[in-house]
Coordinates of C-alpha atoms in Angstrom, one line a residue:
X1 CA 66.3 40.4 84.1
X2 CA 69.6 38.9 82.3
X3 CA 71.0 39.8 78.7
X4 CA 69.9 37.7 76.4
X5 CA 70.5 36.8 72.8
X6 CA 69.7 34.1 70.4
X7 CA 71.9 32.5 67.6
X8 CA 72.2 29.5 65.2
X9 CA 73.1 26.2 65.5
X10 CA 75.9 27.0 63.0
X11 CA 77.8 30.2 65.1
X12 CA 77.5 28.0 68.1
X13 CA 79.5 25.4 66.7
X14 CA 81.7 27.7 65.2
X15 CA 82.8 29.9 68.3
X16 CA 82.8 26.8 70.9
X17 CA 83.6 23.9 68.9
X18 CA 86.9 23.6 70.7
X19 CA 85.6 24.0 74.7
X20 CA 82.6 21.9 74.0
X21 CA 84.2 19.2 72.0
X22 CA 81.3 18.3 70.1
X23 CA 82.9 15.8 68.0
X24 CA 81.6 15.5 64.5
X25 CA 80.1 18.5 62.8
X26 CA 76.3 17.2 62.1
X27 CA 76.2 17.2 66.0
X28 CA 73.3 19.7 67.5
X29 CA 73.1 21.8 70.4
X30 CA 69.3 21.6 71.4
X31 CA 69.0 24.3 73.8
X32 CA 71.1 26.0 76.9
X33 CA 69.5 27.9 79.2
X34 CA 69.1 28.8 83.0
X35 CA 66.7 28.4 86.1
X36 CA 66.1 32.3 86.0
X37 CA 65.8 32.4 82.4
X38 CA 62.0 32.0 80.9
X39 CA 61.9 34.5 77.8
X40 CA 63.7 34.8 74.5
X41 CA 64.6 37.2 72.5
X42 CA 62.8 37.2 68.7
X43 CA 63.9 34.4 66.7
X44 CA 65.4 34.5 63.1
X45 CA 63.4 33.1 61.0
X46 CA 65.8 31.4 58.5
X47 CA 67.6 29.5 61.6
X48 CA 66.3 25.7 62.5
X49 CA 66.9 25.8 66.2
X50 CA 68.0 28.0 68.4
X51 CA 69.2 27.9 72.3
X52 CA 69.0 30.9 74.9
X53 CA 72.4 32.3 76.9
X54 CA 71.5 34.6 80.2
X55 CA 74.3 36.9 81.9
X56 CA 74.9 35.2 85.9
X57 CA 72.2 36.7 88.3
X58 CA 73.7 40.1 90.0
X59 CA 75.3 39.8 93.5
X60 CA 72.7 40.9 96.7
X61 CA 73.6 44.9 97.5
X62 CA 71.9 47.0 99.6
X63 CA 70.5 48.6 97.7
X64 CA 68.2 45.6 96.9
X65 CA 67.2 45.0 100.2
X66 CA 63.4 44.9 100.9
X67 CA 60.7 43.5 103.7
X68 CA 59.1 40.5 103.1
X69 CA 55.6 40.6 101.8
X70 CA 53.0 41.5 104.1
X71 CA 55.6 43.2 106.6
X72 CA 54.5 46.7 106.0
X73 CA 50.7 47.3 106.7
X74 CA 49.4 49.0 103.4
X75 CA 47.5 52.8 104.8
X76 CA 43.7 52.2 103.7
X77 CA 42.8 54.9 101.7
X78 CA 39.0 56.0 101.7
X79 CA 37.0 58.0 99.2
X80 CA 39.3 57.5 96.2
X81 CA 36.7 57.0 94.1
X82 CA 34.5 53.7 93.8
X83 CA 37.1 51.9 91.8
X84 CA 39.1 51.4 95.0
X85 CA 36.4 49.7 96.4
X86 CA 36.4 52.0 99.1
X87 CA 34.7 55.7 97.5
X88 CA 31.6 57.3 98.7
X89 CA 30.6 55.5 101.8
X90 CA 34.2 54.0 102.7
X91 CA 32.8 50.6 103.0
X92 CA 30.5 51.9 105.9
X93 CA 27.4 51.3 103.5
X94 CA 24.4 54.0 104.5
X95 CA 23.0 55.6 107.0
X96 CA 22.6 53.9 110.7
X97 CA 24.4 54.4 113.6
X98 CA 27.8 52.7 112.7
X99 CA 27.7 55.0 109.0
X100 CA 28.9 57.9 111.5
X101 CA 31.4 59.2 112.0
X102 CA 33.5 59.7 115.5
X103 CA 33.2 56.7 118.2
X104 CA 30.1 55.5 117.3
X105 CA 30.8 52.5 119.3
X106 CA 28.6 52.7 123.0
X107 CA 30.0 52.5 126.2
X108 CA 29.4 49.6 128.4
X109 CA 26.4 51.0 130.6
X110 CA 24.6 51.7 127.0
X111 CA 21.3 49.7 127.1
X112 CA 19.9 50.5 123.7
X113 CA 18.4 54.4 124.6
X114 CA 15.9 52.1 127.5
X115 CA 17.4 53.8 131.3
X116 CA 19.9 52.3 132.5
X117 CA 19.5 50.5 135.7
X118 CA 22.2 53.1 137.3
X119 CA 19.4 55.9 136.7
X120 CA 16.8 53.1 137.7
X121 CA 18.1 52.5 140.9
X122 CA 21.0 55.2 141.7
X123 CA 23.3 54.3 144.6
X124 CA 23.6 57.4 147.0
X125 CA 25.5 58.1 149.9
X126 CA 29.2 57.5 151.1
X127 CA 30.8 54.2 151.1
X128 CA 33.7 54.3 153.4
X129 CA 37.2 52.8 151.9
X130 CA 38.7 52.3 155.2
X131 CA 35.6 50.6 157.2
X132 CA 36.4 47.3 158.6
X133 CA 34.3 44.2 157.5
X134 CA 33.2 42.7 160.9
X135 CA 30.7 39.4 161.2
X136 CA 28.3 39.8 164.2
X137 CA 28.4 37.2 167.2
X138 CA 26.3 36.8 169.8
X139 CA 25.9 35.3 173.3
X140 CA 23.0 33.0 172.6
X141 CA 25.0 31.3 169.5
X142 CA 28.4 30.7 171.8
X143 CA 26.2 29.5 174.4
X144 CA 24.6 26.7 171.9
X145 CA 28.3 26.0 170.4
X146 CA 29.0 25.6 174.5
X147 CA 26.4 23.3 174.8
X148 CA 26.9 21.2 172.2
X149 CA 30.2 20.3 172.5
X150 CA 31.7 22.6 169.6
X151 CA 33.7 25.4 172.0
X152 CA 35.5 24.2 175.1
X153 CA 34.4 27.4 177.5
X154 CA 37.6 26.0 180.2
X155 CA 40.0 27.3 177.8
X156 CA 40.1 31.2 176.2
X157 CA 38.0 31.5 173.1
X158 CA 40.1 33.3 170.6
X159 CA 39.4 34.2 166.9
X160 CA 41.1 30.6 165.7
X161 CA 38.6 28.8 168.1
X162 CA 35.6 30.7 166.5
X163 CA 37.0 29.7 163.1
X164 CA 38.0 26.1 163.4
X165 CA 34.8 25.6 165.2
X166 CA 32.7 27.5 162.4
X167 CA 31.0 29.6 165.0
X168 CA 31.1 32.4 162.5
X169 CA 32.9 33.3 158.9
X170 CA 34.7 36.3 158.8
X171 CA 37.7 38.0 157.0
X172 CA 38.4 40.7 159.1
X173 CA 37.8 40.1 162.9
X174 CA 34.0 39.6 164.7
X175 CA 32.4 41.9 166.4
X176 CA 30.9 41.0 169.9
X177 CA 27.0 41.9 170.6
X178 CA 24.7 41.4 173.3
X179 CA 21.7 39.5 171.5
X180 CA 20.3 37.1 173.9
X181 CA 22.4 37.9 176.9
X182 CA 19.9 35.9 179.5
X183 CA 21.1 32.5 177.1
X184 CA 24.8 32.8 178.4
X185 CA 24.8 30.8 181.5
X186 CA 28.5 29.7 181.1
X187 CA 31.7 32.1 182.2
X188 CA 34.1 32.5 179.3
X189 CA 37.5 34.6 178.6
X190 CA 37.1 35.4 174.6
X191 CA 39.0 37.3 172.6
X192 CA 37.1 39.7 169.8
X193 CA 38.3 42.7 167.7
X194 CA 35.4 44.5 168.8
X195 CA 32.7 44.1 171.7
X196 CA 29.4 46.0 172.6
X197 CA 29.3 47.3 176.4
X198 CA 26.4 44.8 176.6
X199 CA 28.3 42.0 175.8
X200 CA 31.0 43.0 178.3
X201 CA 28.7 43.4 181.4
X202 CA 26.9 39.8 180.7
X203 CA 30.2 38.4 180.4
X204 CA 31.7 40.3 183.1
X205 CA 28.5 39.6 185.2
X206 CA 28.8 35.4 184.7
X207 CA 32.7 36.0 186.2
X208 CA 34.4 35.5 182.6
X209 CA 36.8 38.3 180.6
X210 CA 36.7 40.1 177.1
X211 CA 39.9 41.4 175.4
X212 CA 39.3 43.5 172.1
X213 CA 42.7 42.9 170.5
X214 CA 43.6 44.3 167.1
X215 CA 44.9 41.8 164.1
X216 CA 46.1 43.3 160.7
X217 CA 45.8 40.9 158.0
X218 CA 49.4 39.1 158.6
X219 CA 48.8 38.7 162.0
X220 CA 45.0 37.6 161.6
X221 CA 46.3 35.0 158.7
X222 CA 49.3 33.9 161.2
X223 CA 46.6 33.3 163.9
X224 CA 44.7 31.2 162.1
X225 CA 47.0 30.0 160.2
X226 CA 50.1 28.9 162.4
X227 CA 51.5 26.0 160.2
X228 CA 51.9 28.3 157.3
X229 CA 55.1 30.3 158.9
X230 CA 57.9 29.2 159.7
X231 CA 58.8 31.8 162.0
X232 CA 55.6 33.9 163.0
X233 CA 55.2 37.7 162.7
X234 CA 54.6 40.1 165.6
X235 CA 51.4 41.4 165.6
X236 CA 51.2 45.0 164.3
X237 CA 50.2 48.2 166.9
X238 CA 46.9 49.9 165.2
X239 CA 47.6 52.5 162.8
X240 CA 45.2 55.0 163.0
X241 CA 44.0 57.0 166.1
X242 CA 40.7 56.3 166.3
X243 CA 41.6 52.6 166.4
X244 CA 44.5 53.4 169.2
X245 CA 41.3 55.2 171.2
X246 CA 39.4 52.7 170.7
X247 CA 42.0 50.0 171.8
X248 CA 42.9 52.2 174.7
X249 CA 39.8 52.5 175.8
X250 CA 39.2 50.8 179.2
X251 CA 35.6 50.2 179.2
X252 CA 35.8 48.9 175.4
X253 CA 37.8 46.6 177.1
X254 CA 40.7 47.1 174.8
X255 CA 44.4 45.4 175.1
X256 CA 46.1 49.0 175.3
X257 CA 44.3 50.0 178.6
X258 CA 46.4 49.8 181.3
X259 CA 44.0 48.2 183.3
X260 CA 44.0 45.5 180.8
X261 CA 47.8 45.1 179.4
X262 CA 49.2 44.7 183.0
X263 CA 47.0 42.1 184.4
X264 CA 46.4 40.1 181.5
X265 CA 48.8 39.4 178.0
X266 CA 45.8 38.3 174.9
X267 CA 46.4 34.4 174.0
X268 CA 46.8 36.0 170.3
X269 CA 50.4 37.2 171.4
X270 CA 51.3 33.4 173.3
X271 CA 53.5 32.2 170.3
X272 CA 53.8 29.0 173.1
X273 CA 50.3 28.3 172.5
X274 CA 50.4 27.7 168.9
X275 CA 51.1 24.4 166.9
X276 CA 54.3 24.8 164.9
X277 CA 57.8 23.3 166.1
X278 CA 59.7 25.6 164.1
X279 CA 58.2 28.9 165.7
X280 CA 58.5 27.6 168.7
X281 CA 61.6 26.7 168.1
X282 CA 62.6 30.3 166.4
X283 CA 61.0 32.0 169.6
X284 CA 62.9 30.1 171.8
X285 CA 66.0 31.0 170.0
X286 CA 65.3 34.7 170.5

């Protein structure tokens, strides 16, 4: 790294007597040397003792700059022989399936070579993106929440009575059918997303009203949900045509119909009827 050089007791004493102040001339310099300094230069033979003198370490340039160790990912380099410990099979070891080459790694419906249980039992058909996930109700189950106390039939039965009184779970909206029609004694106005033509004329028949009304998922979360806004949305038109026919539809019983949206305005849309103070206050501001 450094220069170096050794020499007698006897030159030392000579060429720095007067900077070291050494005092008498018997005195002895042992040894001088540096942190960096770990190697000497041969030693005469004829001198008793000797003492080592390195040149001050060089300043940092650029041109000594370098990563630290272990910054630079070393490139392994196969079949360089077997005294790189990785010649001939590359550290693979032989034969079997992950000795080959390419991705030999299987995918994740890979069952060992055995069919897979998507060639055991293939789905067919078309699954529609866009299809609606409506729960089924029936008359004979609202006339056994009626009768038990669980649905007050004097007031209009809208989605957020069916959910807070767990007639049904559903994520979507509920879909009306006529399933023990002769049970349904007791005249109702209820509110659905959808409604079979049975259902209506049973309904219809006892002197009660169904509305089909149509709830995105804001509005459907808002109606269940009033506490959660502080000032609630409007409820969105349908945005596709088949659900405008549908909701247009007079003997669907839809809330487009004109038949239906001049005579009667769905409970869904009465932001007087829900629970929150600060709606109703923001509604009666507008």
């Amino acid at each position: 790294m450094g220069f170096q050089r050794s020499v007698t007791i006897a030159q030392l004493q000579q060429k720095f007597s007067s900077s070291l102040m050494l005092g008498s001339p018997q005195t002895t310099i042992k040894t001088l040397s540096t942190n960096r300094l770990h190697t000497s230069a041969p030693v005469n033979q004829t001198s008793t003792s000797t003492f080592k003198v390195a040149r001050p370490a060089r300043v940092l340039a650029l041109n000594d700059l370098r990563d630290n160790k272990g910054a630079r990912k070393i490139k392994k380099r196969l079949g360089r022989g077997h005294g790189s410990g990785l010649g001939k099979t590359c550290g693979r070891g032989q034969k079997g399936q992950k000795s080959r080459s390419g991705n030999s790694k299987p995918g994740p419906k890979f069952e060992g070579g055995q069919t897979p249980i998507s060639r055991v039992f293939p789905k067919r058909g078309f699954k529609n993106p866009f299809k609606r996930d409506l729960q089924p109700l029936n008359l004979d189950k609202i006339q056994h929440w009626i009768n038990t106390g669980r649905l007050d039939a004097s007031k209009p039965i809208t989605l957020r009575e069916i959910h807070k009184s767990n007639l049904v779970r559903f994520k979507e909206g509920v879909t009306l059918l006529g399933r023990g029609a002769h049970v349904l004694t007791t005249p109702i106005t209820i509110e659905v997303t959808k409604a079979s033509k049975q259902a209506i004329e049973r309904i219809e028949e006892l002197g009660g009203k169904v509305v089909c009304v149509y709830h995105n998922r804001l509005a459907l979360r808002a109606l269940l949900h009033p506490e959660k806004f502080a000032v609630l949305p409007k409820s969105a038109q349908p945005t596709t045509a088949k659900l405008r026919r549908l909701y247009e539809d007079p003997e669907r019983r839809g809330f487009l119909a004109p038949e239906i949206k001049g005579n009667y305005t769905p409970v869904s849309f009465n932001f007087e009827r829900m629970p929150n103070p600060q709606a109703q206050a923001a509604v009666a501001k507008q």
